[in-house]
Amino acid sequence: MENLPAIISAIGTIIAAYFAYNQYAKNKLTDLKVQQLEAEQAEKQKRRSDNSAIVHGELWEVLHELKADRVYIVQPHPLGNESMISIYFESKRKGVESMKPRIQNLKMCDVAKFCQLLASQLYTVITDIDAQVEDRYAKSLLSACGTTQVLVKRLSDNSHDWVGSIFCEFTHGREIDPESARATLHQAAQNIQYILPPYIG
């Protein structure tokens, strides 16, 4: 009986050591998970940065190959609950107005007819804005920025869902060969659509 306090003290020491070790192991595991998460985030950010550079390069190629004035991508967002459209990627000639500030968090319901066209048509050639664009808001946007002709190529993901559209715009009345342009835009779409970073406003 007189050894009981010593035994209790020894058991207490063992229990305290067990809990201390257990807490230490949990802390180490948490630290490891945080490090892994940080490494994954850094890798994801690098991949997004690399992909963004590729997308910008592709748009620049289209701009020069088709002698366009403005080339940009309209993207639906937020991911999984698409209700707006915005532009993040755009290339344009010097002195040509940017479309990017005009299409930011634009509600799809405000350009519903036009969004339906973007989501459903693989390739669209518009040579007469007034006659071919039914949506009044979209017609107003294009006209206000001096667009006279526009080619639109749909972008899809692996599930064939609409993830955006490449717009290739002209602000002057040059002759366009729609079939040659289709091939150029198709190639750009192939190079862009599977790496296109989701729009983050």
XYZ file of C-alpha atoms in Angstrom:
201
model
C 0.000 0.000 0.000
C 2.850 2.343 0.766
C 4.086 1.900 -2.873
C 0.701 2.997 -4.250
C 1.577 6.716 -4.608
C 4.769 5.793 -6.474
C 2.830 3.426 -8.752
C 0.161 6.093 -9.404
C 2.892 8.646 -10.100
C 4.625 6.234 -12.511
C 1.318 5.504 -14.318
C 0.638 9.263 -14.491
C 4.089 9.818 -16.013
C 3.485 7.064 -18.588
C 0.037 8.486 -19.497
C 1.448 12.033 -19.751
C 4.303 10.766 -21.944
C 1.800 8.878 -24.158
C -0.391 11.982 -24.610
C 2.647 14.175 -25.242
C 3.948 11.747 -27.892
C 0.478 11.432 -29.411
C 0.162 15.240 -29.628
C 3.679 15.507 -31.097
C 2.816 12.906 -33.763
C -0.446 14.745 -34.596
C 1.433 18.058 -34.872
C 4.016 16.466 -37.194
C 1.227 14.981 -39.346
C -0.521 18.364 -39.509
C 2.769 20.060 -40.474
C 3.312 17.459 -43.204
C -0.224 17.975 -44.562
C 0.261 21.769 -44.581
C 3.581 21.371 -46.441
C 1.953 19.045 -48.985
C -0.932 21.487 -49.479
C 1.481 24.401 -49.955
C 3.513 22.388 -52.486
C 0.328 21.416 -54.377
C -0.841 25.051 -54.416
C 2.553 26.235 -55.677
C 2.506 23.577 -58.422
C -1.084 24.480 -59.359
C -0.171 28.185 -59.513
C 2.854 27.441 -61.714
C 0.718 25.283 -64.015
C -1.942 28.022 -64.189
C 0.744 30.603 -64.983
C 2.248 28.389 -67.708
C -1.203 27.693 -69.169
C -2.070 31.398 -69.134
C 1.101 32.171 -71.090
C 0.175 29.524 -73.684
C -3.372 30.923 -74.039
C -2.066 34.489 -74.504
C 0.398 33.196 -77.109
C -2.337 31.385 -79.037
C -4.543 34.500 -79.129
C -1.600 36.562 -80.367
C -1.019 34.016 -83.170
C -4.683 34.216 -84.239
C -4.574 38.026 -84.144
C -1.632 38.152 -86.568
C -2.480 35.185 -88.757
C -6.006 36.445 -89.476
C -4.973 40.127 -89.431
C -7.688 40.763 -86.857
C -8.000 43.816 -84.627
C -9.027 42.126 -81.408
C -9.045 38.490 -80.211
C -10.369 37.487 -76.793
C -12.049 34.684 -74.864
C -15.458 35.057 -73.251
C -15.759 32.627 -70.318
C -18.840 31.566 -68.342
C -18.476 31.536 -64.552
C -18.572 30.789 -61.600
C -17.538 27.197 -62.255
C -20.414 24.762 -61.704
C -23.010 27.520 -61.385
C -22.423 29.564 -64.519
C -24.549 32.708 -64.486
C -22.138 35.373 -65.773
C -19.619 35.909 -68.563
C -16.287 37.741 -68.409
C -13.083 38.289 -70.371
C -9.660 37.626 -68.861
C -7.604 36.773 -71.974
C -7.387 39.374 -74.752
C -4.941 40.382 -77.495
C -5.480 43.473 -79.625
C -3.748 45.756 -82.053
C -2.292 49.024 -80.822
C -4.901 51.768 -80.793
C -7.854 49.338 -80.788
C -10.224 49.641 -77.848
C -10.224 46.764 -75.363
C -13.386 44.709 -74.949
C -12.218 43.381 -71.570
C -13.587 46.202 -69.335
C -16.966 46.015 -71.098
C -17.524 42.311 -70.437
C -16.871 41.763 -66.741
C -19.381 39.852 -64.607
C -22.015 40.431 -67.284
C -25.143 38.501 -66.314
C -26.059 35.814 -68.815
C -29.711 36.775 -68.471
C -28.836 40.213 -69.924
C -27.450 38.608 -73.097
C -29.403 35.337 -72.974
C -29.932 34.929 -76.722
C -26.269 35.591 -77.451
C -25.071 33.211 -74.715
C -27.334 30.527 -76.176
C -25.599 31.037 -79.535
C -22.135 30.818 -77.913
C -22.975 27.638 -76.023
C -24.632 25.844 -78.941
C -22.722 26.807 -82.128
C -19.272 25.367 -82.853
C -18.332 28.143 -85.282
C -20.141 31.366 -86.113
C -19.347 33.940 -88.799
C -20.977 37.358 -88.346
C -20.323 39.768 -91.206
C -23.240 42.120 -90.479
C -23.689 43.005 -86.793
C -27.058 44.735 -87.288
C -28.607 41.960 -89.365
C -27.126 38.849 -87.731
C -26.958 39.653 -83.999
C -30.464 39.350 -82.539
C -29.548 40.135 -78.943
C -29.829 43.925 -78.550
C -27.350 44.190 -75.656
C -24.715 42.130 -77.515
C -25.333 44.119 -80.713
C -24.870 47.369 -78.783
C -21.619 46.133 -77.153
C -20.096 45.029 -80.455
C -21.145 48.171 -82.320
C -19.947 50.497 -79.543
C -16.459 48.977 -79.809
C -16.365 49.402 -83.577
C -16.750 45.720 -84.478
C -17.870 45.246 -88.086
C -17.237 41.494 -88.403
C -16.631 38.732 -85.871
C -15.731 35.038 -85.951
C -16.634 32.992 -82.877
C -15.222 29.542 -82.024
C -16.721 27.503 -79.175
C -14.360 25.977 -76.570
C -15.276 22.705 -74.843
C -13.854 20.639 -72.006
C -13.409 16.857 -71.888
C -17.150 16.453 -71.258
C -17.975 18.637 -74.291
C -19.378 21.330 -71.988
C -19.022 24.959 -73.067
C -16.070 26.578 -71.222
C -15.735 29.698 -73.352
C -15.612 31.149 -76.854
C -12.797 32.711 -78.861
C -13.887 35.992 -80.472
C -11.883 37.182 -83.459
C -13.013 40.706 -84.329
C -12.432 43.119 -87.187
C -13.101 46.846 -87.012
C -12.599 47.426 -90.733
C -14.264 45.987 -93.823
C -11.566 43.602 -95.060
C -12.442 40.403 -96.894
C -12.368 37.324 -94.661
C -12.043 33.755 -95.909
C -14.332 31.993 -93.382
C -12.985 28.500 -94.137
C -9.348 29.483 -93.762
C -10.261 31.339 -90.560
C -12.163 28.278 -89.316
C -9.003 26.151 -89.626
C -6.932 28.746 -87.736
C -9.499 29.090 -84.953
C -10.012 25.324 -84.741
C -6.277 24.825 -84.193
C -6.192 27.566 -81.550
C -9.224 26.032 -79.813
C -7.524 22.613 -79.757
C -4.459 24.155 -78.133
C -6.451 26.217 -75.604
C -9.626 24.477 -74.511
C -8.163 21.713 -72.330
C -5.725 23.993 -70.496
C -7.879 27.127 -70.201
C -7.739 28.258 -66.555
C -11.212 28.878 -65.076
C -12.148 32.549 -64.782
C -11.560 33.877 -61.258
C -12.944 37.396 -60.823
